[in-house]
Tab-separated table of C-alpha atoms in Angstrom:
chain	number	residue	atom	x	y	z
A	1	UNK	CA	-33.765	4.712	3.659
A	2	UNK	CA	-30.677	3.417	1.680
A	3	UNK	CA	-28.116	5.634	0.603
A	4	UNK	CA	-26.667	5.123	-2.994
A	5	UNK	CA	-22.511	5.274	-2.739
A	6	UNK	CA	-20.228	4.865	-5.713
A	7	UNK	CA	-17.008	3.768	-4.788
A	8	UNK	CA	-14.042	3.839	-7.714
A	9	UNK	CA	-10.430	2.367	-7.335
A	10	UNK	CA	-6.987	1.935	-9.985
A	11	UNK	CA	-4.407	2.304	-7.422
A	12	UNK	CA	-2.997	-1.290	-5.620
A	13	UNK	CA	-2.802	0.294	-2.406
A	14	UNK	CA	-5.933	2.006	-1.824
A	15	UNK	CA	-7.911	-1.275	-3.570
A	16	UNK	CA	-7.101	-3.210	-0.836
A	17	UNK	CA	-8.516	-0.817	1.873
A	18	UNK	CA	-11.537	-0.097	0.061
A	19	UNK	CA	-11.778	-4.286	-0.343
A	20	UNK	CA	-12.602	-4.057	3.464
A	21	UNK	CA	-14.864	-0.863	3.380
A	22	UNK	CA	-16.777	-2.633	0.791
A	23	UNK	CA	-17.216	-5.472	2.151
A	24	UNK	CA	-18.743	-3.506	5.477
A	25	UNK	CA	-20.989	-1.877	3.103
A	26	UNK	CA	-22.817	-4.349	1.492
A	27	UNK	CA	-23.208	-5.847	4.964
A	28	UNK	CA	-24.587	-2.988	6.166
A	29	UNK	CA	-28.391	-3.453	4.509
A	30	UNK	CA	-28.762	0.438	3.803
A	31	UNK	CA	-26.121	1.248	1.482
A	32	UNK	CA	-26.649	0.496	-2.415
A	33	UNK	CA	-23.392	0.177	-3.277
A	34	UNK	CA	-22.087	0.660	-6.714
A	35	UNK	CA	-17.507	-0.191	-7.624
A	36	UNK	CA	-16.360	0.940	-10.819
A	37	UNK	CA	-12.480	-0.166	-10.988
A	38	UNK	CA	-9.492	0.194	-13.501
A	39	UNK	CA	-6.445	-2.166	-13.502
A	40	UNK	CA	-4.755	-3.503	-11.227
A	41	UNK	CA	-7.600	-2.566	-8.865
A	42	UNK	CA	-9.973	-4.988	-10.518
A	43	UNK	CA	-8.051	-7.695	-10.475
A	44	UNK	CA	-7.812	-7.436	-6.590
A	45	UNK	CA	-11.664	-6.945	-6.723
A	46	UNK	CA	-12.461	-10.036	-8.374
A	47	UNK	CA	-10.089	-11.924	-6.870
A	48	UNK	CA	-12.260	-10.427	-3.344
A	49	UNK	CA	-15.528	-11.674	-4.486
A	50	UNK	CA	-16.644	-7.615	-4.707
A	51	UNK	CA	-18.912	-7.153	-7.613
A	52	UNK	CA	-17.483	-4.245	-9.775
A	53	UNK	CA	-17.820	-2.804	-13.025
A	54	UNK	CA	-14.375	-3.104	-14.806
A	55	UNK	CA	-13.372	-0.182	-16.938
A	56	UNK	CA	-10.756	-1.236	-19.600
A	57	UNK	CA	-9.526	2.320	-19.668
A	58	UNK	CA	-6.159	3.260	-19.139
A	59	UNK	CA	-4.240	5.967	-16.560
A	60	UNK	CA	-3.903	9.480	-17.961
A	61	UNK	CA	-0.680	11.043	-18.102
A	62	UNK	CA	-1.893	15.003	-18.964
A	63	UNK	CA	-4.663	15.906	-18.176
A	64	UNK	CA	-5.940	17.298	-22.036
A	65	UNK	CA	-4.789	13.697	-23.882
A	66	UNK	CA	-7.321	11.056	-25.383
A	67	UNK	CA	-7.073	8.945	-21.579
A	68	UNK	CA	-8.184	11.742	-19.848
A	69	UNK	CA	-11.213	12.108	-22.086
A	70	UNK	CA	-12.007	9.078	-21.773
A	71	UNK	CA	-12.141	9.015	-18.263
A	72	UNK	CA	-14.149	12.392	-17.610
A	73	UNK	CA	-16.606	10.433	-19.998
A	74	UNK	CA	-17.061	7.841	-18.162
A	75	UNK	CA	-17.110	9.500	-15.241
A	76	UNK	CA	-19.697	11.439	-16.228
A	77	UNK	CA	-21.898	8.317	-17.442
A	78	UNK	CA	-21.395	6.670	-13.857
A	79	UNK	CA	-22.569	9.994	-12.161
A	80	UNK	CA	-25.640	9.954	-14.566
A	81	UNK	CA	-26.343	6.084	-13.887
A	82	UNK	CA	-25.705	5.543	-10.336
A	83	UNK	CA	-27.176	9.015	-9.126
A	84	UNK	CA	-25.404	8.370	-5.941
A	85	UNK	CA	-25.535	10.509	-2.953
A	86	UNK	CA	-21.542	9.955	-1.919
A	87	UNK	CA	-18.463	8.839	-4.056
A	88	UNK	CA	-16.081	6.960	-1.938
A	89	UNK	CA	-12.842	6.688	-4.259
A	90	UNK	CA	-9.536	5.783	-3.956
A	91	UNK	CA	-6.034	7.558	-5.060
A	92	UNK	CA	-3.646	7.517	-7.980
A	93	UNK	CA	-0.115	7.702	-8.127
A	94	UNK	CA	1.113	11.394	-8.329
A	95	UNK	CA	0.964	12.615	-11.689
A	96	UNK	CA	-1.293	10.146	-13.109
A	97	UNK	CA	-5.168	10.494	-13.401
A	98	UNK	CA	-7.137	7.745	-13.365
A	99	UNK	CA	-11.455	6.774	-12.558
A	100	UNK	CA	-10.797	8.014	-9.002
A	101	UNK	CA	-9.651	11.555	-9.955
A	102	UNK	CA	-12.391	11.789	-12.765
A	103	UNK	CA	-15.121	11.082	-10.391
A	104	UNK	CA	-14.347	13.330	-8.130
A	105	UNK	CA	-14.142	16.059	-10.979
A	106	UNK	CA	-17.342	15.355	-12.290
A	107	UNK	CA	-19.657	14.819	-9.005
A	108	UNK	CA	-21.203	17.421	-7.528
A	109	UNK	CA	-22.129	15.819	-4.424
A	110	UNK	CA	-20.173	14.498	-1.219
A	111	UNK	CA	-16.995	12.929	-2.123
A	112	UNK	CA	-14.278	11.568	-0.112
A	113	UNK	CA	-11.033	9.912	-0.977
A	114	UNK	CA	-9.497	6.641	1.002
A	115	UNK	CA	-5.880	8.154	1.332
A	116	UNK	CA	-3.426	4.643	1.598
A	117	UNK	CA	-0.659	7.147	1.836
A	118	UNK	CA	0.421	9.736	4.055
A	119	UNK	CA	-0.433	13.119	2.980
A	120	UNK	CA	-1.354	12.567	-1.001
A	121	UNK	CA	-3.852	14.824	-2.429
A	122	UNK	CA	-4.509	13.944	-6.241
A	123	UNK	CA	-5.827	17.073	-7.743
A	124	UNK	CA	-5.311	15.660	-11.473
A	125	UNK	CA	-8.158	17.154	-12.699
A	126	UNK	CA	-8.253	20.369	-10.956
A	127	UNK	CA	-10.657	19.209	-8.106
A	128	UNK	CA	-9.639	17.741	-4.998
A	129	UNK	CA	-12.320	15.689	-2.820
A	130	UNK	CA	-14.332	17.476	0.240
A	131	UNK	CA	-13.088	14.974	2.673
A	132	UNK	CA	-10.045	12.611	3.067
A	133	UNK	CA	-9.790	9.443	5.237
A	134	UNK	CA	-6.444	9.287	7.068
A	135	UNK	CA	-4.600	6.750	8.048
A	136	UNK	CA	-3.572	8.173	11.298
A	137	UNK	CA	-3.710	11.592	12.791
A	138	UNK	CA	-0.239	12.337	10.540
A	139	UNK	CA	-2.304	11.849	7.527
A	140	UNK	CA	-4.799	14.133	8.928
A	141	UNK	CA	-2.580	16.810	9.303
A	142	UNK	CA	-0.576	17.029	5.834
A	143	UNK	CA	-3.510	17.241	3.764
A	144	UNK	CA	-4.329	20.428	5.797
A	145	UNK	CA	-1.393	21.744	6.066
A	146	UNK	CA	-0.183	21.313	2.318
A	147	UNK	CA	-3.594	21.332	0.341
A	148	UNK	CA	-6.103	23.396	2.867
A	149	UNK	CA	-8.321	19.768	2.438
A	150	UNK	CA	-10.293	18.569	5.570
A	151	UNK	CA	-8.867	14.850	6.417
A	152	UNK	CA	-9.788	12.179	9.682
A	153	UNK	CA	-8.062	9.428	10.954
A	154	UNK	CA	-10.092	6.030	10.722
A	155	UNK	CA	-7.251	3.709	11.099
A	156	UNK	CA	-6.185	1.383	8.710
A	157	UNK	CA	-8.807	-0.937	6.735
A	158	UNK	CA	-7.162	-2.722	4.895
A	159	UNK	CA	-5.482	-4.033	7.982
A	160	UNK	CA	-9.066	-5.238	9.839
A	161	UNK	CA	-8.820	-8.296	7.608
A	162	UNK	CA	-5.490	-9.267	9.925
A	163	UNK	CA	-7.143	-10.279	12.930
A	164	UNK	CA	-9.036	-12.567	11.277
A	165	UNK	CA	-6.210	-14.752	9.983
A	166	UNK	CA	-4.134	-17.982	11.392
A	167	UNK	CA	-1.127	-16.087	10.856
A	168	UNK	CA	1.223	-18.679	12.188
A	169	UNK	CA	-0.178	-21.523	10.062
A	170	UNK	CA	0.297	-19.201	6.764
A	171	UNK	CA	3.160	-18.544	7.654
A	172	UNK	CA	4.533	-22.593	8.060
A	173	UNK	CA	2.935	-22.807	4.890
A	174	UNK	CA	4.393	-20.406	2.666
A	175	UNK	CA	7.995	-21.224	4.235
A	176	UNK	CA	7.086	-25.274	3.330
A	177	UNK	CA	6.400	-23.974	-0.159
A	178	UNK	CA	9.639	-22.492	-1.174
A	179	UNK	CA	11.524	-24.989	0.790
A	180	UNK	CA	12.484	-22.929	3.817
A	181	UNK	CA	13.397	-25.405	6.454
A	182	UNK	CA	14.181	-25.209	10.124
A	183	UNK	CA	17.414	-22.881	10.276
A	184	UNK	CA	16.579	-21.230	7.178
A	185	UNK	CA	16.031	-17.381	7.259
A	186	UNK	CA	14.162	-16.135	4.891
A	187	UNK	CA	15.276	-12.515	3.628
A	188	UNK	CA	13.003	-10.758	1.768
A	189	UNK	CA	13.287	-7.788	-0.927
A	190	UNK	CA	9.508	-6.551	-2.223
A	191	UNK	CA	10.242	-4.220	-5.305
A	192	UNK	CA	8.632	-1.147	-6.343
A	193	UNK	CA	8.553	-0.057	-10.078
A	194	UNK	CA	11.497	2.503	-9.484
A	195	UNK	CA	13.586	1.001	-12.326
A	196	UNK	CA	14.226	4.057	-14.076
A	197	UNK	CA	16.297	5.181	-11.112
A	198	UNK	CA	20.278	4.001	-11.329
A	199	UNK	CA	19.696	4.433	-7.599
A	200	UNK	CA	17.138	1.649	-7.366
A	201	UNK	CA	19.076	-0.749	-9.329
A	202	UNK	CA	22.265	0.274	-7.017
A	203	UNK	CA	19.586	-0.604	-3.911
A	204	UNK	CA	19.282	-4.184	-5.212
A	205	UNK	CA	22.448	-4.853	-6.092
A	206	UNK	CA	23.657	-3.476	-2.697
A	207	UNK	CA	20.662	-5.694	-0.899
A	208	UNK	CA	21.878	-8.952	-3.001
A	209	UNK	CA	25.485	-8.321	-1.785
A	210	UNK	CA	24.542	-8.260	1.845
A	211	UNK	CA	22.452	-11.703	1.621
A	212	UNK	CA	25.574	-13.322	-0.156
A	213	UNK	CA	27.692	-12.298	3.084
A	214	UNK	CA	24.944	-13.834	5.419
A	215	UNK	CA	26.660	-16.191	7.685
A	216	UNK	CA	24.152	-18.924	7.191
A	217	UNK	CA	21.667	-20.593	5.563
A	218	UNK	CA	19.749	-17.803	3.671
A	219	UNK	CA	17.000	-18.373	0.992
A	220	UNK	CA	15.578	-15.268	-0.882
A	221	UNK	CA	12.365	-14.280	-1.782
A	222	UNK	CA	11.180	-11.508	-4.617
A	223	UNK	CA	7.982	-10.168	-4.893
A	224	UNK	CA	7.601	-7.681	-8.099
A	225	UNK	CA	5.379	-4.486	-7.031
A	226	UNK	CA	1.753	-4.719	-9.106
A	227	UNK	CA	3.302	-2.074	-11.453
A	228	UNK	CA	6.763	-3.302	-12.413
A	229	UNK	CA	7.169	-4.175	-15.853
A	230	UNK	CA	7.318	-7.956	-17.023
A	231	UNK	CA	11.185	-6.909	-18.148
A	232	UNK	CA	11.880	-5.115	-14.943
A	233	UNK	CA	10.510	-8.004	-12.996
A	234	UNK	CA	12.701	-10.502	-15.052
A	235	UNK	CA	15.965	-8.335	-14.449
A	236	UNK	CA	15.839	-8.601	-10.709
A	237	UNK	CA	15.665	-12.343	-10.903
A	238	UNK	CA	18.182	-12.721	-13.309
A	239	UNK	CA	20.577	-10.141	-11.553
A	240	UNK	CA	19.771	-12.218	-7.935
A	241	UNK	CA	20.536	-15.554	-10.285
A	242	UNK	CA	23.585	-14.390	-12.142
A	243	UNK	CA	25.194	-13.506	-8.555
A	244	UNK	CA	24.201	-17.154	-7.338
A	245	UNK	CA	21.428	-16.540	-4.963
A	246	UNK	CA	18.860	-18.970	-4.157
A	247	UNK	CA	15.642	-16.720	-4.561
A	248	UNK	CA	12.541	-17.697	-4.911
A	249	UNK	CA	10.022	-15.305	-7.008
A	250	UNK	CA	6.141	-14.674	-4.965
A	251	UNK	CA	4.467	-13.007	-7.561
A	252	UNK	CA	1.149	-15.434	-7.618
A	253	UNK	CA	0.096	-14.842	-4.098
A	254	UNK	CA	-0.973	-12.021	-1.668
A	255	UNK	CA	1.613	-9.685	-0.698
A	256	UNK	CA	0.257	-10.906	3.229
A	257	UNK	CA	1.264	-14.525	1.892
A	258	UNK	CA	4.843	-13.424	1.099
A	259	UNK	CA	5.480	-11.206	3.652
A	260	UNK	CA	4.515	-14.022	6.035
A	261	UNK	CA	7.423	-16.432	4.189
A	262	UNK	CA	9.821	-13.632	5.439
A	263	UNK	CA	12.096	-13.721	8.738
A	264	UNK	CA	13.502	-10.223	7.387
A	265	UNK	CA	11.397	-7.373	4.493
A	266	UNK	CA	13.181	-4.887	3.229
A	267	UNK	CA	12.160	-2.545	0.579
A	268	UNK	CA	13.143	0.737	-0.661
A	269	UNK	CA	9.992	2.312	0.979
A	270	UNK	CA	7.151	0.196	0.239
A	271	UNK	CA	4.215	0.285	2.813
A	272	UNK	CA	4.859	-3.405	2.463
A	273	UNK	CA	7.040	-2.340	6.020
A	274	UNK	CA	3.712	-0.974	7.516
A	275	UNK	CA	1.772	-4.012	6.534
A	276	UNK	CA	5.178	-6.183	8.126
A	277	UNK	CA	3.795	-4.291	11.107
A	278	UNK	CA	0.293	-4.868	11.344
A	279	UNK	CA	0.947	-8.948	10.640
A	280	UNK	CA	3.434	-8.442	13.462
A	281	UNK	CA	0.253	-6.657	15.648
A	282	UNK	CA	-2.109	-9.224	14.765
A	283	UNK	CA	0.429	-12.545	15.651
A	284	UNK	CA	1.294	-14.187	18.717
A	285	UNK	CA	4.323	-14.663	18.417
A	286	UNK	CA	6.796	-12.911	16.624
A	287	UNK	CA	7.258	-13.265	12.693
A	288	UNK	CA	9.600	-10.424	10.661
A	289	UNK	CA	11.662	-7.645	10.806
A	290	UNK	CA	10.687	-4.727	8.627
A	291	UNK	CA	13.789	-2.913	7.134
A	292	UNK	CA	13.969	0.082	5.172
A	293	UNK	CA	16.572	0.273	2.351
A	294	UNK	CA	16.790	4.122	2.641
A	295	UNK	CA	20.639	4.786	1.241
A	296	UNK	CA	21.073	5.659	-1.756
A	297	UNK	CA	21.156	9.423	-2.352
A	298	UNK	CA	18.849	9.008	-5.732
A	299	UNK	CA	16.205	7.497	-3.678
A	300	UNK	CA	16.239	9.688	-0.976
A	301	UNK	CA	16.010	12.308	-3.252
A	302	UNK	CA	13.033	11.404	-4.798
A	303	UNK	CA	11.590	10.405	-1.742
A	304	UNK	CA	11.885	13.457	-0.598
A	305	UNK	CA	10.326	15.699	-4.162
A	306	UNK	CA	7.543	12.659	-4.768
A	307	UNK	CA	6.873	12.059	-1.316
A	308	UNK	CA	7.555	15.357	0.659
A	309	UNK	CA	7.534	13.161	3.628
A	310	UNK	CA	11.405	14.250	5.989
A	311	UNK	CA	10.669	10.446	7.125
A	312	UNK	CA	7.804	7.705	7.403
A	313	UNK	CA	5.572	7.789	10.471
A	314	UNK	CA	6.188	4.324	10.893
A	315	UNK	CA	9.898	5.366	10.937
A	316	UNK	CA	9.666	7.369	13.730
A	317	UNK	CA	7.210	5.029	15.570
A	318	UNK	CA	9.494	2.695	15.769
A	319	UNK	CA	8.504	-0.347	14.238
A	320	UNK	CA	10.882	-0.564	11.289
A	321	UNK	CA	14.189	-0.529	10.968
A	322	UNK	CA	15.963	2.028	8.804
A	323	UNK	CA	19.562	1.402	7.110
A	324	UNK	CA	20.861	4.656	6.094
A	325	UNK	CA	24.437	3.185	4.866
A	326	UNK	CA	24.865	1.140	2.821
A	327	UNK	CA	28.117	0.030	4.291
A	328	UNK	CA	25.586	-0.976	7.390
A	329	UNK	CA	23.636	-3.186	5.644
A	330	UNK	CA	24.967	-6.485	5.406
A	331	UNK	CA	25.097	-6.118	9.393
A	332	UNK	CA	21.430	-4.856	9.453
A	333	UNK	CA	20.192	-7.976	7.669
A	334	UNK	CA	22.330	-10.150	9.967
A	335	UNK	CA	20.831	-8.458	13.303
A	336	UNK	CA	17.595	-8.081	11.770
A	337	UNK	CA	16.687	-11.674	10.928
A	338	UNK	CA	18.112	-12.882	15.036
A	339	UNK	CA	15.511	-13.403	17.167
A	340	UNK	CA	15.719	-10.562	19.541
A	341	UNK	CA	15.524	-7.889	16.835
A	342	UNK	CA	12.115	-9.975	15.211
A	343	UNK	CA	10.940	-10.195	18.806
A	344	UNK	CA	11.951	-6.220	19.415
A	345	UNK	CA	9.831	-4.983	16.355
A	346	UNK	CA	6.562	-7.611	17.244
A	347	UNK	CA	6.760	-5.747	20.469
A	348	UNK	CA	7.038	-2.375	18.889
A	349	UNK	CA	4.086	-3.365	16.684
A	350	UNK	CA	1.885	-4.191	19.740
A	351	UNK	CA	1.645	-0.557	20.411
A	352	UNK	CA	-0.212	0.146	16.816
A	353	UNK	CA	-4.406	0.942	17.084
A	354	UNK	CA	-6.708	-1.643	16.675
A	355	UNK	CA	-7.754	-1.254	13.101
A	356	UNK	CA	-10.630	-3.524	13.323
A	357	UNK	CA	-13.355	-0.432	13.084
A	358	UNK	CA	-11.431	1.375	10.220
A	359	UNK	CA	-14.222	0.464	7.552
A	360	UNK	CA	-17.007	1.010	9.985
A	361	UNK	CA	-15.486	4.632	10.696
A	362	UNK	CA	-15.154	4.803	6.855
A	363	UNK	CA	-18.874	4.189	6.183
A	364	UNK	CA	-19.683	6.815	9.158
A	365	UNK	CA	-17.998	9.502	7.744
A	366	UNK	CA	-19.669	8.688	4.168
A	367	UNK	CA	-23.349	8.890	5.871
A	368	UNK	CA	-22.216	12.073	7.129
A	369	UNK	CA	-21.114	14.170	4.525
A	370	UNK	CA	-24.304	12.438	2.470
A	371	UNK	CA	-26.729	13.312	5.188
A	372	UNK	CA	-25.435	17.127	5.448
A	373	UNK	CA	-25.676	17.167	1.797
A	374	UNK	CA	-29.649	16.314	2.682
A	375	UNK	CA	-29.525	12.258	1.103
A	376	UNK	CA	-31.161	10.038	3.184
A	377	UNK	CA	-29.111	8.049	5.886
């Protein structure tokens, strides 16, 4: 019997875990599976070979404006076309609505949400999903704790593709393409679109001092988040430029391909340190040092209201490296890009699961919510 599964995704973050789930699906010979997506999420879908219906809707902001009608709408005609027995979706940013959050509003079936982050529940339109996919047992234990919503850890899927990948050889390639040679570190930053925050901009500019007082041959390399702003984008080069920094821009290739360029990542908190990680789990040998630009009061802050996380899993795992003054950073950078601090967090990533069943476990859970539901499975 084949089960009928609709899977939605907007967000960057959960696209590229439900890339890998999809992919196990359609392998799978009993799943009919049906991907409705919204930008940026379709961009990563085509660029994945996963056949998707793009919807050229945009994010709602409230939840009684013209987007959101929109949405329910066409959440409503997928439901009505598809019939599925399961929706699989994925997870906006907080406060935003987008397919994901419709879908789940307007099927009354088995549904289940791919959480990328730690703890996020998107209730935008007043339902929340029967069943949420952790990322660890962490994730498993916010959304009960916070939202009463039943969660399990599969692992990580979007990290399966890893151990499939000549990591090494990407990596000499990326660093031959911006011109990093031998003695060269390469110090990343990997922004986030928290431009309307002074604190942000005080994050960068703090970051660019530090690689100016690098005592040696430093090249840096920028890679805009999928939602930055053209503008916002184009500031951070120019401010990198104006102070006379070499930086090269990675905005035309996987965030895997950039990270891999990198001797040192540092972000404010992008997961782009957990992914750091996983590359680091997957290689033989060690490549970066994840650092997490977490100083400036502002960001903290928000952090702390947006995220209502005291501190990253990954954080307390061990496997990246926090700077909490900004007076320590310049050091930071400087120990984090020697070889026994990239060695010291390849170790640390060693002790992260084996992801490689994450979309398997994925798919399992979907058959059984669907087959307690009475679909066939």
């Amino acid at each position: 019997m084949t089960l009928r599964l609709l899977m939605t995704a907007r967000d960057a973050g959960a696209s590229f875990h439900l890339i890998e789930v999809a992919r196990a699906a359609l392998a799978a010979g009993d799943i009919a599976l049906e991907v409705a997506t919204q930008m940026p999420a379709s961009r990563y879908f085509a660029d994945a070979g996963i056949p998707h219906r793009a919807l050229p809707l945009p994010a709602a902001r409230a939840p009684d404006d013209a987007s959101a009608a929109a949405l329910l709408a066409c959440a409503d005609g997928l439901v009505e076309t598809v019939r599925p027995d399961a929706v699989l979706c994925g997870l906006s940013t907080p406060g935003d609505g987008g397919i994901d959050e419709a879908v789940i509003a307007r099927f009354a079936g088995p549904s289940l949400v791919l959480q990328d982050f730690w703890g996020e529940v998107n209730a935008f339109f007043g339902r929340a999903a029967d069943l949420y996919l952790a990322l660890d047992e962490e994730g498993v234990l916010l959304p009960r704790t916070r939202h009463g919503r039943e969660a399990v850890a599969i692992g990580s899927p979007r990290h399966s593709a890893y151990a499939g990948r000549d990591l090494p050889a990407v990596r000499a390639a990326m660093r031959a393409r911006i011109g990093a040679g031998a003695g060269t570190a390469v110090l990343g930053f990997f922004g986030q679109a928290l431009h309307g925050l002074e604190g942000y901009r005080r994050t960068l500019e703090a970051w660019a001092r530090a690689v100016l007082a690098f005592p040696g041959r430093a090249l840096a390399v920028y890679r805009p988040h999928p939602r930055e702003k053209p503008e916002e984008a184009a500031w951070t080069v120019d401010r990198l430029r104006a102070l006379g920094i070499a930086t090269a821009v990675l905005g035309d290739c996987s965030v895997e391909d950039a990270l891999l360029a990198c001797d040192v990542v540092c972000s404010a908190f992008s997961n782009c340190t957990y992914d750091t990680a996983y590359l680091n789990r997957f290689s033989p040998e060690p490549l970066a040092t994840p650092v997490s630009l977490f100083f400036d009061p502002q960001i903290v802050d928000y952090f702390h209201r947006m995220v209502r996380l005291d501190e990253f899993p990954y954080l307390k795992a061990g496997l990246v490296l926090p700077v909490r003054n900004a007076a320590d950073l310049a050091g930071a950078i400087r120990h984090a890009a020697g070889t026994a601090a990239r060695r010291q967090y390849w170790e640390a990533a060693q002790r992260l699961a084996d992801p490689q069943q994450a979309p398997l476990r994925a798919l399992t859970e979907v058959r059984r919510l669907a087959a307690r539901a009475g679909a066939p499975c």
